[in-house]
Coordinates of C-alpha atoms and ligand atoms in Angstrom, one line a residue:
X20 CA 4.4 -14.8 -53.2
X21 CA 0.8 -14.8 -52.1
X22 CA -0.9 -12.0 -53.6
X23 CA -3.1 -9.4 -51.7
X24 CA -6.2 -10.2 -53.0
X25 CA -8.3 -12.8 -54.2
X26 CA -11.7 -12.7 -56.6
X27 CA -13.3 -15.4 -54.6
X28 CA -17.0 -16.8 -55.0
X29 CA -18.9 -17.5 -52.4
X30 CA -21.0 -20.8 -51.8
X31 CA -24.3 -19.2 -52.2
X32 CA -22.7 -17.6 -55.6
X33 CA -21.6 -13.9 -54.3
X34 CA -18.1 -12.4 -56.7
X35 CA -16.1 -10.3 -54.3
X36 CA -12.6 -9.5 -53.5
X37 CA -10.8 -10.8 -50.4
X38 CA -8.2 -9.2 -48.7
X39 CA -5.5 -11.7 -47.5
X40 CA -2.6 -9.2 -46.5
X41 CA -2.0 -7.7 -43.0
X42 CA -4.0 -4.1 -42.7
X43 CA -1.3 -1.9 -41.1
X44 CA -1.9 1.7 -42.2
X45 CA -4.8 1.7 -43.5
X46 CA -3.4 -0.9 -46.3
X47 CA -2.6 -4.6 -46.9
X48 CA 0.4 -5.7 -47.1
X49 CA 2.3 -8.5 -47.3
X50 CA 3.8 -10.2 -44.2
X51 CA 8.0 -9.5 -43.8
X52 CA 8.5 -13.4 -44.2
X53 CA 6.2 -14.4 -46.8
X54 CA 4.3 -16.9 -45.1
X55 CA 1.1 -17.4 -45.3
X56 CA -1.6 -19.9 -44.0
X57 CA -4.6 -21.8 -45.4
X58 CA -7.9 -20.9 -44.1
X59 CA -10.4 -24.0 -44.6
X60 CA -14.2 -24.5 -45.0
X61 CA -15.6 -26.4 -42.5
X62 CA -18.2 -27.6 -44.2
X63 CA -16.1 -29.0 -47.0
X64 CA -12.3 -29.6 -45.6
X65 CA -11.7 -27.2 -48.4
X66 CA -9.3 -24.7 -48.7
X67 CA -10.8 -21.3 -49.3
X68 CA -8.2 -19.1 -49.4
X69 CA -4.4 -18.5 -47.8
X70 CA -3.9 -14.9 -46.1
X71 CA -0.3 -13.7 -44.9
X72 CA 0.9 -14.8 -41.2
X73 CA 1.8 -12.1 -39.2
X74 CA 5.4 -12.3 -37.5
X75 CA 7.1 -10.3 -34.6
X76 CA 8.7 -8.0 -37.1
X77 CA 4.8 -7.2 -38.4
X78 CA 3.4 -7.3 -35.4
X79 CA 6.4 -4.2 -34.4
X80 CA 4.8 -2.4 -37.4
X81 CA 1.5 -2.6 -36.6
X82 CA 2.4 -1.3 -33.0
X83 CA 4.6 1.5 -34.6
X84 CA 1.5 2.6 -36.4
X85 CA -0.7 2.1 -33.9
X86 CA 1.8 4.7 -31.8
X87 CA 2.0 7.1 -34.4
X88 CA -1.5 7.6 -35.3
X89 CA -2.6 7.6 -31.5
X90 CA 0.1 10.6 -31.1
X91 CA 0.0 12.6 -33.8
X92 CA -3.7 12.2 -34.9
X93 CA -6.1 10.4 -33.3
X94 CA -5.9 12.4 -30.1
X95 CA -6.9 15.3 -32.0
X96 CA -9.6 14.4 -33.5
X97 CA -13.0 15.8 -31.6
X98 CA -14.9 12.9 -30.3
X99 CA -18.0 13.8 -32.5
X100 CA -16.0 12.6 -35.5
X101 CA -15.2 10.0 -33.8
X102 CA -18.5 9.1 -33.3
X103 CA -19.1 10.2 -37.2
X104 CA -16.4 8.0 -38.4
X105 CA -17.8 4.4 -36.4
X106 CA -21.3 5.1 -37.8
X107 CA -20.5 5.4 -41.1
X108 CA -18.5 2.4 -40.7
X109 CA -21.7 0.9 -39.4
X110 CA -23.3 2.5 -42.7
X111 CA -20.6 0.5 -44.9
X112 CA -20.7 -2.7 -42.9
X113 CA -24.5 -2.9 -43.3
X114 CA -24.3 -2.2 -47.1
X115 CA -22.3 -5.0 -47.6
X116 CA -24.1 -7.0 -45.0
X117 CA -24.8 -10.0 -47.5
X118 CA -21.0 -10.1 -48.4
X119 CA -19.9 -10.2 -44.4
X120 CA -22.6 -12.7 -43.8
X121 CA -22.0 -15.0 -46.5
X122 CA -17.7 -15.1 -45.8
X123 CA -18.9 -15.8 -41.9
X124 CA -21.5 -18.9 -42.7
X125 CA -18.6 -20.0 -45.4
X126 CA -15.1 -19.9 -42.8
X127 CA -16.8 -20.4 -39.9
X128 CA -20.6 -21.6 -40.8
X129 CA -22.3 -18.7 -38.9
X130 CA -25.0 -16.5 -40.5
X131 CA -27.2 -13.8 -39.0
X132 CA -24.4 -11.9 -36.9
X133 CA -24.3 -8.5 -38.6
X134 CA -27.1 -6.3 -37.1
X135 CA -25.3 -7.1 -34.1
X136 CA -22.0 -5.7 -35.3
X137 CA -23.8 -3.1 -36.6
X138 CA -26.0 -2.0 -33.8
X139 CA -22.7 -2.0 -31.6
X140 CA -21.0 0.0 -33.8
X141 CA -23.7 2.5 -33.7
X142 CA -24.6 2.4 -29.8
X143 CA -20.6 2.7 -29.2
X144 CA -20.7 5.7 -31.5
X145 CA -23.5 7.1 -29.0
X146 CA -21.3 7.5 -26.1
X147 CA -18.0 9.5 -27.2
X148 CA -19.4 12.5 -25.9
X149 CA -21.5 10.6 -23.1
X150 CA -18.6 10.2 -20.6
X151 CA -18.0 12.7 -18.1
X152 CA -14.9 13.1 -15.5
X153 CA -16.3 14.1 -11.7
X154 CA -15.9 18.0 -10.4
X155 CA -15.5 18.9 -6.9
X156 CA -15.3 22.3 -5.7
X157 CA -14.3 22.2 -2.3
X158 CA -16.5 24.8 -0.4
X159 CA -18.3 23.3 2.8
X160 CA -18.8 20.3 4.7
X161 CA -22.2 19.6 2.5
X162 CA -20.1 19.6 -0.1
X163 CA -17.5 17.4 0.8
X164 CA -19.4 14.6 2.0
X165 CA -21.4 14.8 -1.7
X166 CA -18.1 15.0 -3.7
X167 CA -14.5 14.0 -3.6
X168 CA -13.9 15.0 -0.3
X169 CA -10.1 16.5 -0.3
X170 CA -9.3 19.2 2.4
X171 CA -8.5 22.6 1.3
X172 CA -9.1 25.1 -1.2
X173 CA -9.0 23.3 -4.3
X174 CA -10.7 22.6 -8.0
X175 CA -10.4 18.9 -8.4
X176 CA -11.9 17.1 -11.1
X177 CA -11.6 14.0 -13.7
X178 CA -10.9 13.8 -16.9
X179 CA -11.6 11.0 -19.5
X180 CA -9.0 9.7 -21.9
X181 CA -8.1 7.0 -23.8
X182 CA -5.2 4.3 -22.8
X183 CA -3.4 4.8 -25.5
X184 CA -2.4 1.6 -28.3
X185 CA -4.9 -1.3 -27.2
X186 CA -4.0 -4.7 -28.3
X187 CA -6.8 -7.3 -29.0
X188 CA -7.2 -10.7 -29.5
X189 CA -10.1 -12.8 -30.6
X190 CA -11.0 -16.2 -30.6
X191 CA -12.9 -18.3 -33.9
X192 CA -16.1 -18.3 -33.0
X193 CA -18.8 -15.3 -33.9
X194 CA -15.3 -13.8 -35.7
X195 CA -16.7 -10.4 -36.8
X196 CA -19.1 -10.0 -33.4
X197 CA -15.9 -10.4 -31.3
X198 CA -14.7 -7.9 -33.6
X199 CA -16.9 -5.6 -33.0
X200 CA -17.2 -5.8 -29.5
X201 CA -13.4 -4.9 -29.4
X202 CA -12.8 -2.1 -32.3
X203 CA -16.2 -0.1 -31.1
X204 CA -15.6 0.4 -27.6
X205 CA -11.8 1.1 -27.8
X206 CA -12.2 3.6 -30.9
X207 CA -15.0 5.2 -29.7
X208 CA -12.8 6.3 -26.2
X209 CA -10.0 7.8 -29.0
X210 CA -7.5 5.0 -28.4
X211 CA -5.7 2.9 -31.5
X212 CA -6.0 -0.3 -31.9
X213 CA -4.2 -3.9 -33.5
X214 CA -6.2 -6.7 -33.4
X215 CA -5.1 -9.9 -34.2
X216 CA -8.1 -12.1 -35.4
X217 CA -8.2 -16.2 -35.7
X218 CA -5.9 -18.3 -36.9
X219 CA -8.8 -20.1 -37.4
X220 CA -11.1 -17.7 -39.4
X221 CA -9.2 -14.4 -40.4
X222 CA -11.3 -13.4 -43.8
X223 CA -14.6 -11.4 -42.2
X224 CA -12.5 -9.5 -40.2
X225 CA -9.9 -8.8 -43.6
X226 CA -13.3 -7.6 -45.3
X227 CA -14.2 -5.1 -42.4
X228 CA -10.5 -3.8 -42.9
X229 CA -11.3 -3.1 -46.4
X230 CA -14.2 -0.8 -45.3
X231 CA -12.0 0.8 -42.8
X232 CA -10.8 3.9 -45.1
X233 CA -13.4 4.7 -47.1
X234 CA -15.5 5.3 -43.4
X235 CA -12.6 7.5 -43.0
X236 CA -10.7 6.3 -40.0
X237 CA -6.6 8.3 -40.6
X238 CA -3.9 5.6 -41.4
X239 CA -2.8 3.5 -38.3
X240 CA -5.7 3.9 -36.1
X241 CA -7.4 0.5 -36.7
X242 CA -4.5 -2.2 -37.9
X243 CA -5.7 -6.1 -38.2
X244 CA -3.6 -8.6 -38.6
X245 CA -3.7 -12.7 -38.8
X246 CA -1.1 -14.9 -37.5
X247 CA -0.7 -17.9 -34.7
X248 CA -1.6 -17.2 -31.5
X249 CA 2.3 -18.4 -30.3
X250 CA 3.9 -16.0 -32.7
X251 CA 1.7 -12.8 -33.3
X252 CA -0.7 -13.1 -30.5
X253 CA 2.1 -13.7 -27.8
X254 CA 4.3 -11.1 -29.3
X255 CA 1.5 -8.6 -29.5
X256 CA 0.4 -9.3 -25.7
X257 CA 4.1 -9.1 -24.5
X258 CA 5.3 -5.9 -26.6
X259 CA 6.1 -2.8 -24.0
X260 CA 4.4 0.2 -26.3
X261 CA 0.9 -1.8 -26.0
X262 CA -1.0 0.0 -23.0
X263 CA -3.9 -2.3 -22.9
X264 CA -4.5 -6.3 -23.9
X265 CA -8.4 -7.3 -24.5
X266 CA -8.5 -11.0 -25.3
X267 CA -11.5 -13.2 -25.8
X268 CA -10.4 -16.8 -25.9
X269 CA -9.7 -19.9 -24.0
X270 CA -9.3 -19.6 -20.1
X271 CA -5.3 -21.1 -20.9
X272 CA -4.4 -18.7 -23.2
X273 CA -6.2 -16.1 -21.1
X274 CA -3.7 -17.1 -18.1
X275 CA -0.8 -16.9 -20.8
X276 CA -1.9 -13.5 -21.9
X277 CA -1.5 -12.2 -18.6
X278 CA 2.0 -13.4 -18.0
X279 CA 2.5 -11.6 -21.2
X280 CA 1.5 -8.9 -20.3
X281 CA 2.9 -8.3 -17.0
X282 CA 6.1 -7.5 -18.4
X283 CA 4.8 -3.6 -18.8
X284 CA 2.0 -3.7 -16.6
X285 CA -0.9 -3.3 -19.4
X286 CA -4.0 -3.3 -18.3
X287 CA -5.6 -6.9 -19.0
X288 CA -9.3 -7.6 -19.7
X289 CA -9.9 -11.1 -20.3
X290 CA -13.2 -13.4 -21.9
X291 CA -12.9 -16.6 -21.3
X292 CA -14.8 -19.9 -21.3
X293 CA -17.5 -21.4 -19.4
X294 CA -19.4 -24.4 -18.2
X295 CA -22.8 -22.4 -18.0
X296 CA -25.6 -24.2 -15.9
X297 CA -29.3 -23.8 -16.7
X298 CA -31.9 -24.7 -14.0
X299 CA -35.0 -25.5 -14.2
X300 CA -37.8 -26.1 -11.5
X301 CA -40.6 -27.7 -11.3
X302 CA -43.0 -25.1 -11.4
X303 CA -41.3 -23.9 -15.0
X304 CA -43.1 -23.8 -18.2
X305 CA -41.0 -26.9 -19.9
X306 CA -42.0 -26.0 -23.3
X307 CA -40.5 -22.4 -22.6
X308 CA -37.4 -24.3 -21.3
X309 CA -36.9 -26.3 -24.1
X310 CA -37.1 -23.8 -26.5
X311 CA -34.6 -21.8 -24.9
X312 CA -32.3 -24.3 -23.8
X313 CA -32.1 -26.5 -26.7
X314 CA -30.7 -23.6 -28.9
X315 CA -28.5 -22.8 -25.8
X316 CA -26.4 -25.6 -26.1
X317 CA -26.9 -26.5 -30.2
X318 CA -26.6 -22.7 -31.3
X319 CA -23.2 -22.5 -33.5
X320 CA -23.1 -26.0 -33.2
X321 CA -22.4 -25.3 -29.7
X322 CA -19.5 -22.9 -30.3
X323 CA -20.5 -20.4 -27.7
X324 CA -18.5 -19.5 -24.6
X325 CA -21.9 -19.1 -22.7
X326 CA -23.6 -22.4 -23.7
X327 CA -25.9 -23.9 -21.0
X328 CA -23.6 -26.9 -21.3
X329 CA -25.2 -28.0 -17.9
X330 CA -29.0 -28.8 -17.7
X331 CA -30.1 -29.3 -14.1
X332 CA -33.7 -30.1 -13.8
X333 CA -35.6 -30.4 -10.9
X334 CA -36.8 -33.7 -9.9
X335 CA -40.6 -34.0 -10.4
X336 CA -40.0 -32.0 -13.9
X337 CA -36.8 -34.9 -14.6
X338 CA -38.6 -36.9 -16.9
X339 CA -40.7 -34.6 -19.1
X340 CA -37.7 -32.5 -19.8
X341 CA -35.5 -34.9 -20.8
X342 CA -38.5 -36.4 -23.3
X343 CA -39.3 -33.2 -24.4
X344 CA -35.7 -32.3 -25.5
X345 CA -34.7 -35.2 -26.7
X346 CA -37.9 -34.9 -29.1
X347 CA -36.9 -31.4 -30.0
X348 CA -32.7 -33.0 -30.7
X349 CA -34.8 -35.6 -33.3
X350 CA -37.0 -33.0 -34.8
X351 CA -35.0 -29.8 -35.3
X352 CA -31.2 -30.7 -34.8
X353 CA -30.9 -29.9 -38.8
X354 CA -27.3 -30.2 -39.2
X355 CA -25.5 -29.8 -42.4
X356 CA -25.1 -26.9 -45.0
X357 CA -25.0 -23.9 -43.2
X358 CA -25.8 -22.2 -46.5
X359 CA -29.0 -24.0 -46.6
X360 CA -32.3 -21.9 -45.6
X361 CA -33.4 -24.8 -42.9
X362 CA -29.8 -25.8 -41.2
X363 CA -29.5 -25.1 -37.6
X364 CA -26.5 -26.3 -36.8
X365 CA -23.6 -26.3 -38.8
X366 CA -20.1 -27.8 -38.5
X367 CA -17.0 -27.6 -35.7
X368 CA -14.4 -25.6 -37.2
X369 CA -11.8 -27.7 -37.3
X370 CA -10.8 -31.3 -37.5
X371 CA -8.9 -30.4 -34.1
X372 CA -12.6 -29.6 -32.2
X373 CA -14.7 -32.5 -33.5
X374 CA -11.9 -34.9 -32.6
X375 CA -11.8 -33.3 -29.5
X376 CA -15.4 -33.2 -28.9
X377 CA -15.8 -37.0 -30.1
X378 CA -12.9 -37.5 -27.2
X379 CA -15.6 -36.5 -24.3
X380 CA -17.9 -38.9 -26.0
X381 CA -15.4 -41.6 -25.2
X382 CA -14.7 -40.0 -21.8
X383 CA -18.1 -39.7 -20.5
X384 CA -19.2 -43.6 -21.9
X385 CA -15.9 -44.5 -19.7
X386 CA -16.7 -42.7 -16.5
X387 CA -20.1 -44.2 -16.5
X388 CA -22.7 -42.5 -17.7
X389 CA -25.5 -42.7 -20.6
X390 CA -25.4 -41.3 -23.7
X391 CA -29.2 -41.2 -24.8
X392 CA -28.9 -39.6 -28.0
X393 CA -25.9 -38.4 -30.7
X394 CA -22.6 -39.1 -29.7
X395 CA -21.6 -39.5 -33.4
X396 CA -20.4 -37.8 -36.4
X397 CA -23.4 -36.8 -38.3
X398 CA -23.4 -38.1 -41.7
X399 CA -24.4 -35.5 -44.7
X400 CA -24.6 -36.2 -48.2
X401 CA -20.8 -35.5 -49.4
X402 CA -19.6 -37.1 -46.3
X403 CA -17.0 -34.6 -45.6
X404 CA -17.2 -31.7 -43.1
X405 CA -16.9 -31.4 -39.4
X406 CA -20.8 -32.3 -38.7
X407 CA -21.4 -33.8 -35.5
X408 CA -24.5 -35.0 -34.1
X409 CA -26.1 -33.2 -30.7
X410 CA -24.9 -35.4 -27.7
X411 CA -27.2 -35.5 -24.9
X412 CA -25.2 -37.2 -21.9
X413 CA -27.3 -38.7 -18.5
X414 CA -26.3 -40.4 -15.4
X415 CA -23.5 -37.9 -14.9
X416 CA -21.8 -36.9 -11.7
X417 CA -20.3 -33.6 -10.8
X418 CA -16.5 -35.4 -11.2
X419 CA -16.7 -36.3 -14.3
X420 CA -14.6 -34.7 -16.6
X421 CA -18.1 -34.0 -18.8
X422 CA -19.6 -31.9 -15.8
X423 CA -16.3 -30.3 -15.6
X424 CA -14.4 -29.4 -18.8
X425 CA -15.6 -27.0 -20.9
X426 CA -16.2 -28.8 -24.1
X427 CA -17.5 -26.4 -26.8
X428 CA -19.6 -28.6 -29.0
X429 CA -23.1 -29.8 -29.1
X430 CA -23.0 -32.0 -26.1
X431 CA -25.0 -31.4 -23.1
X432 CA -25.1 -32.7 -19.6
X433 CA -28.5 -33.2 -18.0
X434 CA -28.7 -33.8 -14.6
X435 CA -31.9 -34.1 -11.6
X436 CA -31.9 -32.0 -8.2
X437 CA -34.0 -32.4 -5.6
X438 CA -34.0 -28.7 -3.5
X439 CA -32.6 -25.2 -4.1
X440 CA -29.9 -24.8 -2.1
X441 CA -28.7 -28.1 -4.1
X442 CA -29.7 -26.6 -7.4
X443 CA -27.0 -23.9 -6.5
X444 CA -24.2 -26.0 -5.1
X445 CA -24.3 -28.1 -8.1
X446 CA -24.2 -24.6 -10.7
X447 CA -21.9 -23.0 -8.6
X448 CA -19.7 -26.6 -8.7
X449 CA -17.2 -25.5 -11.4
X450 CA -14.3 -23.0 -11.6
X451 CA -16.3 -21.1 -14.4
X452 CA -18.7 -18.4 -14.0
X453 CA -19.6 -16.8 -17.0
X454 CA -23.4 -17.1 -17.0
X455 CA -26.2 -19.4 -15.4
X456 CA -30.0 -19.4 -16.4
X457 CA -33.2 -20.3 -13.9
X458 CA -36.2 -21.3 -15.3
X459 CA -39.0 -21.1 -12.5
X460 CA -42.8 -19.6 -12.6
X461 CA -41.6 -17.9 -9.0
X462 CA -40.4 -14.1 -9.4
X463 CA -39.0 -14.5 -5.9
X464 CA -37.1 -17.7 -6.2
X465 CA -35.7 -16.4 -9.3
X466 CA -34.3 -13.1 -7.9
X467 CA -33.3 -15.1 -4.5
X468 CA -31.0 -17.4 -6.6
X469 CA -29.7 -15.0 -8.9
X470 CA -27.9 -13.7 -5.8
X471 CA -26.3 -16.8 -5.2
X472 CA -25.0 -17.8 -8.7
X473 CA -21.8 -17.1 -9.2
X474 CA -21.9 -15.9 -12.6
X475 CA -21.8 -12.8 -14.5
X476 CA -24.7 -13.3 -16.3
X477 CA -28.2 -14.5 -15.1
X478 CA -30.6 -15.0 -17.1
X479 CA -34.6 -15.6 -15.5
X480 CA -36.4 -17.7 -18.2
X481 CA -34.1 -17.0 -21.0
X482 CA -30.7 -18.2 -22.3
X483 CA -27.9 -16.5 -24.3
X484 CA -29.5 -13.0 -25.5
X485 CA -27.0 -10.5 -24.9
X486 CA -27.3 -6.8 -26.1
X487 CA -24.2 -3.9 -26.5
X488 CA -26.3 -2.0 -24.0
X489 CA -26.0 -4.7 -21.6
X490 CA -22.4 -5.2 -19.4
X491 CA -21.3 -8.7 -19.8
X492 CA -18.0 -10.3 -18.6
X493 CA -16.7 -13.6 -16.7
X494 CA -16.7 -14.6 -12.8
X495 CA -13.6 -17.1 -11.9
X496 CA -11.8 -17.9 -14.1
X497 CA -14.3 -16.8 -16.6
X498 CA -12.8 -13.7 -17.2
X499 CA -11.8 -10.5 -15.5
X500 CA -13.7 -7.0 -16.3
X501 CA -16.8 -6.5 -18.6
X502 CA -17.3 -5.5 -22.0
X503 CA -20.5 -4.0 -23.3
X504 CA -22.4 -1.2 -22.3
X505 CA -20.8 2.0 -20.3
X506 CA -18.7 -0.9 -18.6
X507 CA -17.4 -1.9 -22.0
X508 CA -15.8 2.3 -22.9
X509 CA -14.6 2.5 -19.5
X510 CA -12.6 -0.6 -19.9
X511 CA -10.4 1.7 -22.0
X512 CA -10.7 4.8 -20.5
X513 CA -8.0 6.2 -17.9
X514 CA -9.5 8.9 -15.6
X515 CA -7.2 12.0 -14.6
X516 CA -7.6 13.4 -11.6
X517 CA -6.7 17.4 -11.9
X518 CA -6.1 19.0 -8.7
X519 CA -6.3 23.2 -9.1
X520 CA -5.3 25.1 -5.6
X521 CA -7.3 28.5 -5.5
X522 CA -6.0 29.3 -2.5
X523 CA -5.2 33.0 -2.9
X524 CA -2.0 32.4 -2.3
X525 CA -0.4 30.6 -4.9
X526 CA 2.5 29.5 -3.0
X527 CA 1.0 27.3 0.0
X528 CA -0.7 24.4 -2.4
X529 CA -3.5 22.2 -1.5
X530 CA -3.0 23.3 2.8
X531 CA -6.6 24.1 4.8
X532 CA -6.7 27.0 3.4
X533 CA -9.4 29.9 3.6
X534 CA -12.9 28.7 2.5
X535 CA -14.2 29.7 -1.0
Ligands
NAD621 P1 -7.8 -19.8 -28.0 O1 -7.6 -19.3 -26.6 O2 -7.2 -21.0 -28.5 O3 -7.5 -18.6 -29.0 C1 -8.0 -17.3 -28.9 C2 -7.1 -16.3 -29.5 O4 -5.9 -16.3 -28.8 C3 -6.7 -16.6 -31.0 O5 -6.6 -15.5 -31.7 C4 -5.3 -17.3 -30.8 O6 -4.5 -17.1 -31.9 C5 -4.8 -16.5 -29.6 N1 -3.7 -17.1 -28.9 C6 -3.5 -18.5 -28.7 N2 -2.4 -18.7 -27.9 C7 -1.9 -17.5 -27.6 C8 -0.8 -17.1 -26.9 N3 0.1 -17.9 -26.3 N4 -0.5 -15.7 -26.8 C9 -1.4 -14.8 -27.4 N5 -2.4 -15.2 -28.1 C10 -2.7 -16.5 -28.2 O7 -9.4 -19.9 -28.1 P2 -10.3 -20.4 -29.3 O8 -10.2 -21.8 -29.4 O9 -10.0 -19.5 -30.5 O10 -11.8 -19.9 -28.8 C11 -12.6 -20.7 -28.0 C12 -12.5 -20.3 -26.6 O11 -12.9 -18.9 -26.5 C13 -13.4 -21.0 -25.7 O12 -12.8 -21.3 -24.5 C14 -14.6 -20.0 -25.4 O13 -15.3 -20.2 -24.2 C15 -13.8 -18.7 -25.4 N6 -14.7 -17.6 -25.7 C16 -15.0 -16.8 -24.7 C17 -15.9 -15.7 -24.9 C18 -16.3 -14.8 -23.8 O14 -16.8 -13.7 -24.1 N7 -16.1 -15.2 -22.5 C19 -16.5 -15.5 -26.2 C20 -16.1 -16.4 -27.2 C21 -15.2 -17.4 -27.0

């Protein structure tokens, strides 16, 4: 049998030990079938280690603990401990911050994630006592129109809670910032949860389950497991004591998830993918542009469900853009090691995605248009790894599959407009809509625009920052609901309404009675 643990090493030469069970209960164990899959360095094709593969049966023992703690402790605890417990986690997860970061660059080549999982941590730990239900006190016709207006002589108010056992699934990229963005939001409103992390890259989120204890969360509160999306994701999306499925992940499985999780009605918020446009006008500061867009796309070697896979540049500005960012694709594209200091971008994740990738290369040469730089696998020293050069694709229409298809690599699309209204047609052109950027000197144009994208995130000369105090969440088929920011607690808070009758007489409830 696979053992529990491994001593591993990791590239840049740090000793630690690596969970490979499934945490249920506040302990790894072993899944009920013994099997186990490999999870492999991308940089190297190399196996680095092979955790336990979460069945049906382990996914029902998650749940069951999940149920239990929710009932019999969770609830009970105040929601200043609450708070108290996810900052110390926070506290833990930033003293091993060197650990966390070194298992995310080696399973999934990204670095630099953790003061993000650690400031949302803390800023979810900020609002357990910061949600409040409504009141309304029925007295006079002032009141009613400023409150809930019921008729009668009645108390009435809201109540927070929690939803109960929230399931969660999360996709491969940015593994222990997905993470983070699910566990804080839904412990921090005094629900349980069981996530089920990657297939792909299970072994930062194992680590953050080994801190899970010690920052004193009771037994079956927080349960992470790994398996394959078919067998534990599916069964943990269709299973009837789950009261809420949060899944960040491909717009497919985001559709399957809901089927799943019809079947009892659980409430569904969904993250999915995106074909993200960035415009830029003539009157924009091009440097500006470039700086921001080119790490849009080649960021996580484009791995990023809000990439500004779509560059649509306004006519007279065409020309310089283009040169400009094909000089910054030969200057900085950096690709290799993403242990070394000066790598930018690192490798696909899987033999699966760079194939894939490489197949829109194919595709877009086939429908006709120009591929003026990349388009290759990029060749480092060792000659193994998933590297791929930065593809820069022009002379593409909006039917092309590469306009269309979300293809979650470094390849962009660069395309000219002449006018606004254009400019907006051709970003709105796609059954996405998870976020659009505008680059323009013009304050007005900007906000006049922003109206008319249909995306849930704008950003005015900028790409890709995002913040835990800042909503975020999919139009179309993007998504449905926001996580983040108070939007992100109340996605797993249910609101009671309470309704008191103080009519003096207790027997004649809730009828016009006399007025208070
Ligand atoms: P994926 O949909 O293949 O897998 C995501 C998760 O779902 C994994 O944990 C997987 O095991 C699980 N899964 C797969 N099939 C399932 C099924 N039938 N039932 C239940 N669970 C199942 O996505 P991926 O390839 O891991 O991630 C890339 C995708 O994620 C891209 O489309 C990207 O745009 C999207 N993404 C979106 C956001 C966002 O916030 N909108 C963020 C990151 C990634």
């Amino acid at each position: 049998m696979v053992s529990l643990f491994a001593d591993l090493v990791t590239p840049n030469g740090i000793s630690y030990q690596q969970p490979l069970g499934l945490f249920i209960n506040n302990q790894f164990v072993a899944s009920k079938s013994g099997e186990t899959f490999a999870t492999i360095d991308p940089a190297t094709e190399r196996e680095i280690a092979r955790v336990h593969s979460a069945g049906a049966g382990d996914v029902e023992d998650a749940v069951r603990a999940a149920r239990q703690a929710f009932e019999e402790v969770w609830s009970e605890v105040s929601s200043q401990e609450r708070g108290r417990i996810l900052c110390k986690l926070a506290d833990l997860i930033e003293e091993n911050a060197d650990v966390l970061a070194a298992i995310e660059s080696w399973d999934n080549a990204i670095r630099e994630d953790i003061p993000e999982v650690v400031d949302t941590l803390r800023y979810y730990a900020g609002w357990v006592d910061k949600r409040y239900g409504q009141e309304a006190r029925v007295t006079d016709l002032v009141m009613r129109r400023q409150v809930i207006p019921t008729k009668g002589t009645q108390l009435n108010y809201t109540v927070p809670e929690p939803l109960g056992v929230c399931g969660q699934i999360i996709p491969w990229n940015y593994p222990i910032v997905m993470a983070s963005w699910k566990l804080a939001p839904a412990l921090a409103a005094g629900n349980t949860v069981v996530l089920k992390v990657s297939e792909q890259t299970p072994l930062s989120a194992l680590f953050l389950a080994s801190l899970i204890a010690s920052a004193g969360f009771p037994p079956g509160v927080v349960n992470i497991i790994n398996g394959y999306g078919a067998v534990a994701g599916s069964a943990l999306a269709s299973h009837h004591d789950v009261d809420k499925i949060a899944f960040t992940g491909s717009t497919q499985t985001g559709k399957e998830i809901m089927k799943q999780a019809a079947n009892n009605l659980k409430s569904v918020t969904l993250e999915t993918g995106g074909k993200s446009p960035l415009i830029i006008f003539n009157d924009a500061d091009l440097d500006a542009a470039v700086a921001a867009a080119y790490p849009g796309i080649m960021a996580n070697a484009g791995q990023n469900c809000t990439a500004n896979s779509r560059l649509l540049v306004q006519r007279d500005a065409y020309d310089r853009f283009l040169k400009l960012f094909i000089a910054k694709a030969v200057a900085d594209a950096n690709v290799g090691d993403p242990f070394a200091e000066d790598t930018f971008q690192g490798p696909q994740i899987t033999q699966t995605q760079f194939d894939r990738i490489l197949s829109y290369v194919q595709s877009g040469k086939q429908e006709g248009a120009q591929l003026v730089h990349g388009g290759k696998a990029h060749k480092n020293l060792n000659g193994k790894g998933f590297f791929l050069e930065p593809t820069i694709f022009t002379g593409v229409t909006p039917r092309m599959r590469i306009y269309r298809e979300e293809i979650f690599g470094p390849f962009v699309v660069v395309l000219p407009f002449e006018s606004e209204s254009e400019a907006v047609q051709m970003a709105n052109d796609t059954e996405f809509g998870l976020a659009a950027a505008v680059f323009t000197r013009d304050i007005t144009r900007a906000h006049r625009i922003t109206r008319k994208l249909k995306a849930g995130t704008v950003w005015i000369n900028d790409s890709q920052t995002v913040d835990p105090r800042i909503p975020f969440g999919g139009f179309k088929q993007s998504g449905i609901g926001q996580e983040q920011g108070e939007a992100g607690i109340k996605a797993y808070t249910n609101y009671k309404t309470v309704v008191v009758n103080l009519s003096a007489n207790t027997h004649s409830p809730a009828s016009p009675g006399p007025k208070l």
